[in-house]
PDB file of C-alpha atoms in Angstrom:
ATOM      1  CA  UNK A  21      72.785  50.764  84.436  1.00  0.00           C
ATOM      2  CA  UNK A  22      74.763  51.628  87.461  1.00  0.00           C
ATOM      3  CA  UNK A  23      73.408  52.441  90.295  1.00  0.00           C
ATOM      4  CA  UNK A  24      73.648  56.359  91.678  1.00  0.00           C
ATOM      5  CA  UNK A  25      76.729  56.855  94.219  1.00  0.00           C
ATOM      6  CA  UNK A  26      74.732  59.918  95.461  1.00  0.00           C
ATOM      7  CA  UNK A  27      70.879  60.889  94.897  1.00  0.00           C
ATOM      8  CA  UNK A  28      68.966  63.818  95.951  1.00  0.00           C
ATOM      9  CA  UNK A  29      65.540  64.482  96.246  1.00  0.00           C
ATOM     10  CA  UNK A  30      63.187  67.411  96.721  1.00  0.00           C
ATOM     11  CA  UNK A  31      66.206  69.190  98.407  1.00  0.00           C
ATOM     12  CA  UNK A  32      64.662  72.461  99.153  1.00  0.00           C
ATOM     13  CA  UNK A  33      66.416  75.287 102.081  1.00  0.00           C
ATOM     14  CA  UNK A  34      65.131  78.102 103.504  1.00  0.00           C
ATOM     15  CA  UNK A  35      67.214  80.669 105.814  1.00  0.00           C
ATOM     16  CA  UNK A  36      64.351  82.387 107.652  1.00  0.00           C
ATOM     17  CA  UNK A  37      61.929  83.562 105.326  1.00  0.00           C
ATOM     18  CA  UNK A  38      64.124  82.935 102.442  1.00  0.00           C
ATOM     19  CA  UNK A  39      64.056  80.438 100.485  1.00  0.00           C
ATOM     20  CA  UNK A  40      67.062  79.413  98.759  1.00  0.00           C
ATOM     21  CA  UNK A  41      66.834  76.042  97.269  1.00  0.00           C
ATOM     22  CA  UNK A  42      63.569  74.709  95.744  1.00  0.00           C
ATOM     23  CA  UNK A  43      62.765  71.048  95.300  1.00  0.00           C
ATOM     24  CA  UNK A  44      66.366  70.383  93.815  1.00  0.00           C
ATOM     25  CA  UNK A  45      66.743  66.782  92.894  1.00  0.00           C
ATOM     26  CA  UNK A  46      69.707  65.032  91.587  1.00  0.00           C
ATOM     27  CA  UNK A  47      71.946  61.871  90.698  1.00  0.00           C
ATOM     28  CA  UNK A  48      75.438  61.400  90.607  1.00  0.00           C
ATOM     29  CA  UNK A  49      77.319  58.293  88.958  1.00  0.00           C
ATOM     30  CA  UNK A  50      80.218  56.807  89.707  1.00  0.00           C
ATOM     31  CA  UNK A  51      82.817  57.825  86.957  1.00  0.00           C
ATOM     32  CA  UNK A  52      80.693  60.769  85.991  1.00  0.00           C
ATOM     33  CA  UNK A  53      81.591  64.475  85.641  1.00  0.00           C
ATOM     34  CA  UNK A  54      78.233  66.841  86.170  1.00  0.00           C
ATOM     35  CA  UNK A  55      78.127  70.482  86.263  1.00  0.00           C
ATOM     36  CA  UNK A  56      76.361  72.007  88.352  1.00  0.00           C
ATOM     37  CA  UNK A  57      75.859  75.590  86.141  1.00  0.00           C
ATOM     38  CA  UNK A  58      74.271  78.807  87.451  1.00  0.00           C
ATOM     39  CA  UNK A  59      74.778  82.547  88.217  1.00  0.00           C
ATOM     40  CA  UNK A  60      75.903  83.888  91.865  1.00  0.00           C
ATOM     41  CA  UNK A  61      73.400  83.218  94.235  1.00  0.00           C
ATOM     42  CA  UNK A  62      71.459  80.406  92.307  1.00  0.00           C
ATOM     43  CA  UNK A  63      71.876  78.125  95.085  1.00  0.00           C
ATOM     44  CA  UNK A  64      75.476  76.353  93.844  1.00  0.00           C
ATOM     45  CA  UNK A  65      77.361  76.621  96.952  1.00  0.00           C
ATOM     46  CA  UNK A  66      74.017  76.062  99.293  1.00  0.00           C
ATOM     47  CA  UNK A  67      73.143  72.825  97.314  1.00  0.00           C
ATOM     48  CA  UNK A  68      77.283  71.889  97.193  1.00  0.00           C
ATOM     49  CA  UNK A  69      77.420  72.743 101.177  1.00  0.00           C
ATOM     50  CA  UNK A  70      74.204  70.059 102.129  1.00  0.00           C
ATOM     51  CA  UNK A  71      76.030  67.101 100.262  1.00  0.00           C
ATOM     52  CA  UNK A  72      79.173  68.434 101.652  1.00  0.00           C
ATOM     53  CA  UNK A  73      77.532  68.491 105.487  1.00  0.00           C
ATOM     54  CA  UNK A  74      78.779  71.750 106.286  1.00  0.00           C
ATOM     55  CA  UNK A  75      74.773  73.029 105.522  1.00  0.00           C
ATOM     56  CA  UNK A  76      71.515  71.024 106.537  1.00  0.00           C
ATOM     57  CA  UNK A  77      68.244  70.385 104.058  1.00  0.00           C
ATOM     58  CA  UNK A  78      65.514  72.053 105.326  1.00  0.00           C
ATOM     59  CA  UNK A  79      63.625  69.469 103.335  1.00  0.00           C
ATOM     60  CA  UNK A  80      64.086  66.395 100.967  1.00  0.00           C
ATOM     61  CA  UNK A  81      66.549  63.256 101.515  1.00  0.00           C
ATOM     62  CA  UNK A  82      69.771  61.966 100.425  1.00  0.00           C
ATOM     63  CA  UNK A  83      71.272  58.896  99.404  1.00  0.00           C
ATOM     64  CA  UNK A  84      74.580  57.143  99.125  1.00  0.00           C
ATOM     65  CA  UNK A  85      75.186  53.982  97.327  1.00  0.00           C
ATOM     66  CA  UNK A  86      71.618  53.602  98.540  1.00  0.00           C
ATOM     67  CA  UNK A  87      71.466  53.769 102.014  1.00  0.00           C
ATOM     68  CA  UNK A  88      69.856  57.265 103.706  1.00  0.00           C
ATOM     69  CA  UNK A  89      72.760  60.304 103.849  1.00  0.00           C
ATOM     70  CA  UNK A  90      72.174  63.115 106.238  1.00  0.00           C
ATOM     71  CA  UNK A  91      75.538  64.094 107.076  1.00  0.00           C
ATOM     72  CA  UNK A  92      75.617  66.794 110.034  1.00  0.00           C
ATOM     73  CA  UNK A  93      79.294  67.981 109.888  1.00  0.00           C
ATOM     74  CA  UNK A  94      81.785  67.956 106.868  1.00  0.00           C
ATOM     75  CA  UNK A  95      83.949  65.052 109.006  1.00  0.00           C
ATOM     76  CA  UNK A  96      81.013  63.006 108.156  1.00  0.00           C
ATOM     77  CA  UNK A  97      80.740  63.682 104.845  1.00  0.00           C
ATOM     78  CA  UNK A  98      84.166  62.798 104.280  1.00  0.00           C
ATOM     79  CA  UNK A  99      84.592  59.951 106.014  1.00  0.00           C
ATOM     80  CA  UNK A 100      81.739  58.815 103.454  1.00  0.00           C
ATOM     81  CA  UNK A 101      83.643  59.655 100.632  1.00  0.00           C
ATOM     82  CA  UNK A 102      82.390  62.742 100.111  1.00  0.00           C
ATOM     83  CA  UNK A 103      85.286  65.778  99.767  1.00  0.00           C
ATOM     84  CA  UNK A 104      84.218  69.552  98.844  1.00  0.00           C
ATOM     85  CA  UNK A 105      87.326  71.074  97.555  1.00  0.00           C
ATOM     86  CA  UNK A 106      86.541  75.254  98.086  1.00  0.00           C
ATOM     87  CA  UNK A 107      87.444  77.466  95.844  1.00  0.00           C
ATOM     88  CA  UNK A 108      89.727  78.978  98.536  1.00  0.00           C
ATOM     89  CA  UNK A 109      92.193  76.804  98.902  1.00  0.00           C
ATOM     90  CA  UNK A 110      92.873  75.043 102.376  1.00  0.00           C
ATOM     91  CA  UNK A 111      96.649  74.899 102.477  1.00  0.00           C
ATOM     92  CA  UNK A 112      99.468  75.401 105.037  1.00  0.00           C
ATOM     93  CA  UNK A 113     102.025  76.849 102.624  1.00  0.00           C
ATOM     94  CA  UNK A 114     104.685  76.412 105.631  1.00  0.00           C
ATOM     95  CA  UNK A 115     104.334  72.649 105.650  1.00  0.00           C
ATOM     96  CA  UNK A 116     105.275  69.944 102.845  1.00  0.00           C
ATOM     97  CA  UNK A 117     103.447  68.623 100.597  1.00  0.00           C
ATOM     98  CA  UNK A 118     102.786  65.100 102.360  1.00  0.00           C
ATOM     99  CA  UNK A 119     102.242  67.050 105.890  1.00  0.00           C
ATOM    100  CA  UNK A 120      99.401  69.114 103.321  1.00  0.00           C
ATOM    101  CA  UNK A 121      97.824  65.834 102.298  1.00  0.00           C
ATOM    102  CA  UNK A 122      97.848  64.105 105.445  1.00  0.00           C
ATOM    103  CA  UNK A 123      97.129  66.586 108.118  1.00  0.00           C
ATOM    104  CA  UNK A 124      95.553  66.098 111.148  1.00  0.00           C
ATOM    105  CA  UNK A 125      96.423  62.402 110.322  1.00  0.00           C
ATOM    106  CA  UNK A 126      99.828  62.113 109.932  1.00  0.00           C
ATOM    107  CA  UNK A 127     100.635  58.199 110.619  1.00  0.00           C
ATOM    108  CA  UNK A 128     102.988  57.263 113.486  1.00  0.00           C
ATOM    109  CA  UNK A 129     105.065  54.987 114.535  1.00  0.00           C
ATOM    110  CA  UNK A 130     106.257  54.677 117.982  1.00  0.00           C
ATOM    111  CA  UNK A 131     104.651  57.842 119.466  1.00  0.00           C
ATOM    112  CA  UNK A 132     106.052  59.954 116.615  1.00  0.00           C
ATOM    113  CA  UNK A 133     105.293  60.670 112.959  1.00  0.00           C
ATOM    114  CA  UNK A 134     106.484  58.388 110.324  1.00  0.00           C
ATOM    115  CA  UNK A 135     107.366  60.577 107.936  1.00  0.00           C
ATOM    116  CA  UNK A 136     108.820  58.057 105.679  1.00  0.00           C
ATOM    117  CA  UNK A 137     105.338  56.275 105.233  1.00  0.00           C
ATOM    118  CA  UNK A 138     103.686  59.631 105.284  1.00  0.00           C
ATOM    119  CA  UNK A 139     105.713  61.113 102.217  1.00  0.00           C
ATOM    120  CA  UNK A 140     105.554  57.676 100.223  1.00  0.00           C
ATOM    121  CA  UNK A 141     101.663  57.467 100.906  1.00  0.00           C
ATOM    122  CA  UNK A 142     101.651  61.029  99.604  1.00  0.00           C
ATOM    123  CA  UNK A 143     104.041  60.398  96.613  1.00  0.00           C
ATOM    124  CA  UNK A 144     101.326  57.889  95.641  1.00  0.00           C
ATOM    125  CA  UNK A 145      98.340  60.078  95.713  1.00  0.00           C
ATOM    126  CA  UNK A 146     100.622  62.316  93.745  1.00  0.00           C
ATOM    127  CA  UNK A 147     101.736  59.541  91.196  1.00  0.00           C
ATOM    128  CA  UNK A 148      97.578  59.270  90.348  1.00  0.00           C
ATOM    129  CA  UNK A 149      97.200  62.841  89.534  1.00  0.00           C
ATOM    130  CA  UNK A 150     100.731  62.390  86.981  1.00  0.00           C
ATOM    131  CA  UNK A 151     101.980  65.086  89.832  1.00  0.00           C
ATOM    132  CA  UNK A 152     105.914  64.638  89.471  1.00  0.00           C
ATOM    133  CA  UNK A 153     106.589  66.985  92.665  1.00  0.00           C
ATOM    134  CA  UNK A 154     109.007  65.334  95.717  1.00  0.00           C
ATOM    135  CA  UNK A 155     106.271  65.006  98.197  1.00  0.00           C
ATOM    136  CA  UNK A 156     108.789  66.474 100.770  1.00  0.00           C
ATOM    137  CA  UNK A 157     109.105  70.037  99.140  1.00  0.00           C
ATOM    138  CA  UNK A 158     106.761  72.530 101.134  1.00  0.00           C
ATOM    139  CA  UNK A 159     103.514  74.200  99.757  1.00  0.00           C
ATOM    140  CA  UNK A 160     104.676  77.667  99.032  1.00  0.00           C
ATOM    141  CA  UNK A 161     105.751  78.670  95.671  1.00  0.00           C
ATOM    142  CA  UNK A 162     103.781  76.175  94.055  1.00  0.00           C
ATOM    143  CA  UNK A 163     101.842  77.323  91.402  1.00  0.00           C
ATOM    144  CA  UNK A 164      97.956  77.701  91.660  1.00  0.00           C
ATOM    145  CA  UNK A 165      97.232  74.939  89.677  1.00  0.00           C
ATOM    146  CA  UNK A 166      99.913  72.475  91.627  1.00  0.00           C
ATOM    147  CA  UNK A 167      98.018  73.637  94.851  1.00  0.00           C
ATOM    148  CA  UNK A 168      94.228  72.932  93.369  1.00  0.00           C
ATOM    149  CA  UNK A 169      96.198  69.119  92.757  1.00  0.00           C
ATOM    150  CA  UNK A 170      97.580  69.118  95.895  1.00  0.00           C
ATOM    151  CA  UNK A 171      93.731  69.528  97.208  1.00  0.00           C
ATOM    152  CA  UNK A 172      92.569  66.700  95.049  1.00  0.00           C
ATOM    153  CA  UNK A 173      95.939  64.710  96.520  1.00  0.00           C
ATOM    154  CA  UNK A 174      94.012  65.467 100.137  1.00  0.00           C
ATOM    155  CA  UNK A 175      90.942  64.104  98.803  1.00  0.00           C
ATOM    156  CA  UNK A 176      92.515  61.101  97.615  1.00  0.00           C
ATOM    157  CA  UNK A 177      94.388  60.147 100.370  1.00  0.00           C
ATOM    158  CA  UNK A 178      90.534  59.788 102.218  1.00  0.00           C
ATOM    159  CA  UNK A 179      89.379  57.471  99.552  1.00  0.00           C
ATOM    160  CA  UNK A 180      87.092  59.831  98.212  1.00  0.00           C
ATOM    161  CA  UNK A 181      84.493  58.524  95.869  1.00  0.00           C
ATOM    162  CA  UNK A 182      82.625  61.786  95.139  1.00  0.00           C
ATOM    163  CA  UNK A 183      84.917  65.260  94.531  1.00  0.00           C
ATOM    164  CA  UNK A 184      82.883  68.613  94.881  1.00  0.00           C
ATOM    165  CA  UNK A 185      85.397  70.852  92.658  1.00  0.00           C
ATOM    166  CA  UNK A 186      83.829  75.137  93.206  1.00  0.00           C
ATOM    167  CA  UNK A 187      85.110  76.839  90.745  1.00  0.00           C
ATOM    168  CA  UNK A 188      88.256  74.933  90.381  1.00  0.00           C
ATOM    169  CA  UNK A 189      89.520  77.407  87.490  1.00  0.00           C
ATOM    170  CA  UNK A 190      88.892  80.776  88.710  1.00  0.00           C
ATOM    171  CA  UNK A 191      92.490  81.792  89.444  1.00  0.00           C
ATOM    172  CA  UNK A 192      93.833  79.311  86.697  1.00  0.00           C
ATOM    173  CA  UNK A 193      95.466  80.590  83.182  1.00  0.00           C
ATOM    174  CA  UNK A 194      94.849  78.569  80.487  1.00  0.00           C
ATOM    175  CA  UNK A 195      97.628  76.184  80.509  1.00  0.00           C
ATOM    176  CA  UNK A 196      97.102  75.632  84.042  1.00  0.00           C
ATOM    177  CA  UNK A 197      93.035  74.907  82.882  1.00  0.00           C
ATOM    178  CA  UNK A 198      94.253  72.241  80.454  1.00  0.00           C
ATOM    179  CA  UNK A 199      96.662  70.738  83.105  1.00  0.00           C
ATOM    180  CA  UNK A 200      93.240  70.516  85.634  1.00  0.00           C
ATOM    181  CA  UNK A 201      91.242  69.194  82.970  1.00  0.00           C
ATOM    182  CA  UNK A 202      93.688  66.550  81.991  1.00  0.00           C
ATOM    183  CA  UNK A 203      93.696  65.593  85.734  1.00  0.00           C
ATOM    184  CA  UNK A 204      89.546  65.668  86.446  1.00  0.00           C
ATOM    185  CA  UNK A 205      89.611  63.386  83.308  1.00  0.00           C
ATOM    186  CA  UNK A 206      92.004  60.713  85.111  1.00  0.00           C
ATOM    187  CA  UNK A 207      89.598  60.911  88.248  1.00  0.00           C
ATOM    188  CA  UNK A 208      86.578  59.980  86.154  1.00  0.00           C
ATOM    189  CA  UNK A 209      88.388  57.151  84.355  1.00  0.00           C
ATOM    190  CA  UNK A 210      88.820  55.564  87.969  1.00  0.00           C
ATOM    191  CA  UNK A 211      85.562  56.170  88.910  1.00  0.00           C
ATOM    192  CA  UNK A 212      85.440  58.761  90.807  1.00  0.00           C
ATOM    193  CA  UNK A 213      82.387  60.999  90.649  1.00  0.00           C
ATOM    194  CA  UNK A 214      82.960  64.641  90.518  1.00  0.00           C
ATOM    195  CA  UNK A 215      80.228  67.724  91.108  1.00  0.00           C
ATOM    196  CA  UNK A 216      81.854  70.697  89.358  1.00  0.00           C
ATOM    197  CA  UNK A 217      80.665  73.698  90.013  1.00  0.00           C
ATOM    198  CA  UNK A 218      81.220  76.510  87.550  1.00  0.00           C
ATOM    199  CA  UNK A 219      79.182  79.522  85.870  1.00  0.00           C
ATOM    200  CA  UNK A 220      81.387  79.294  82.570  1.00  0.00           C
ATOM    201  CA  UNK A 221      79.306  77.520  79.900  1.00  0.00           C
ATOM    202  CA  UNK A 222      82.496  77.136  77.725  1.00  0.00           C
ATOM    203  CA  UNK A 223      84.431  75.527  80.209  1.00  0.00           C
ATOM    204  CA  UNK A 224      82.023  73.058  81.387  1.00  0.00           C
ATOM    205  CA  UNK A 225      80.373  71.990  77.758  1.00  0.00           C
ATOM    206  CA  UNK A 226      84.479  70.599  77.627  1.00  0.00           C
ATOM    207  CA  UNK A 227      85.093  68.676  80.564  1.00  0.00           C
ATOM    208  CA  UNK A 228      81.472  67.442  82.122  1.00  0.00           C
ATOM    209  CA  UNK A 229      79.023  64.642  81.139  1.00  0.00           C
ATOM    210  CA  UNK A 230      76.119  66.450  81.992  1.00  0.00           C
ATOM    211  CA  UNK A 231      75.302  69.727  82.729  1.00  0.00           C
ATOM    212  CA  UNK A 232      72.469  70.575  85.467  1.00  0.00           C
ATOM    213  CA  UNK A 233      70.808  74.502  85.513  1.00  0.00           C
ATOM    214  CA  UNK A 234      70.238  76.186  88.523  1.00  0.00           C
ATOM    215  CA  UNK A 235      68.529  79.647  88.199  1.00  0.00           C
ATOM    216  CA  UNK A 236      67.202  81.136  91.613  1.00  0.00           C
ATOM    217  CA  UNK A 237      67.092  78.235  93.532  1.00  0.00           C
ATOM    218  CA  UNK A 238      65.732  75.998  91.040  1.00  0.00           C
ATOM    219  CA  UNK A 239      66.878  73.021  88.795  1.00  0.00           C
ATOM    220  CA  UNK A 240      65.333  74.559  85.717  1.00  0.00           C
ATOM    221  CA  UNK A 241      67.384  72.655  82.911  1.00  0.00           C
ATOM    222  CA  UNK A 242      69.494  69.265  82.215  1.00  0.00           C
ATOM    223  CA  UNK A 243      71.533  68.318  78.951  1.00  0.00           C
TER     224      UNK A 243
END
């Protein structure tokens, strides 16, 4: 069987006297969708946060492909592999497209951007997600659904190997579901793992592997 790209174990988080993450444990496969289920304040976005390093464990350990994980900032996390994509989306709706996927490392040539090589790279990350958008056109007017691709472009572009997708539908019709669905399902088939955190049973029975409960803190239930 293959091996885990991220494991977690006895992942428990207290913020003074609360605690709000008990003993969580958990795998993720490369080329896997899981679900990460649970009402507000079960612990979803805590749990997502520590593999995302934007949050610290107060106890319990962390793998990646084997080796100990303890990332301390989100930069770290990424430059892992590991991309949290909020549900907020982090876009400059001013900027283009590519200048959206590559910022704060647009290539240069020269002592200037290349923005040639920076809106081909960028058509390419498109081109995976079967995103048929000039790479040049800027953010705003996009529809929410383009945007939430344009996020998963960014991820792409730094070779992420696990996506963290937090309630990737909320402001999505149902067309623009389908179209996100359709796109998670490409992801998976190049082995890309994906965390996808929802509290819509519905939604997630469709488009996950395996679904993991979290009720108060607690892993309570798997199938």
């Amino acid at each position: 069987m293959t091996d885990p790209v991220l494991s977690l174990r006895g992942i428990s988080k207290w913020y003074g006297p609360l605690q709000v993450l008990k003993n969580v444990s958990l795998d993720v496969y490369p080329g896997e969708v899981v679900a990460l289920l649970g009402e507000n304040g079960a612990g979803k976005s805590t749990l997502s946060g520590i593999i995302a390093g934007s949050r610290t464990p107060s106890e319990g350990s962390m793998t990646w492909l084997g080796q100990p994980y303890a990332p301390a900032t989100p930069r770290e996390a990424i430059d892992k592999g590991v991309v949290l994509i909020h549900q907020e989306l982090q876009l400059l709706p001013q900027l283009s497209i590519a200048e959206n996927v590559f910022i704060g490392r647009w290539p240069m040539k020269n002592g200037v951007v290349d923005r040639a090589q920076m809106v081909r790279r960028a058509q390419d990350q498109l081109a995976r997600l079967n995103l048929h958008i000039p790479a040049t056109r800027t953010v705003a007017g996009l529809s929410t659904a383009n945007q939430q691709l344009i996020e998963i472009a960014k991820a792409l572009a730094l070779n992420a190997k696990l996506l963290i997708l937090d309630e990737p539908t909320a402001a999505l019709g149902g067309a623009e579901t389908e179209a996100l669905f359709e796109q998670v399902r490409k992801l998976r088939s190049q082995g890309v793992g994906i965390v996808y955190i929802s509290h819509r049973m519905e939604e997630i029975k469709r488009i996950t592997d395996r679904i993991v409960v979290l009720r108060d803190g607690e892993r309570v239930q798997e199938f």
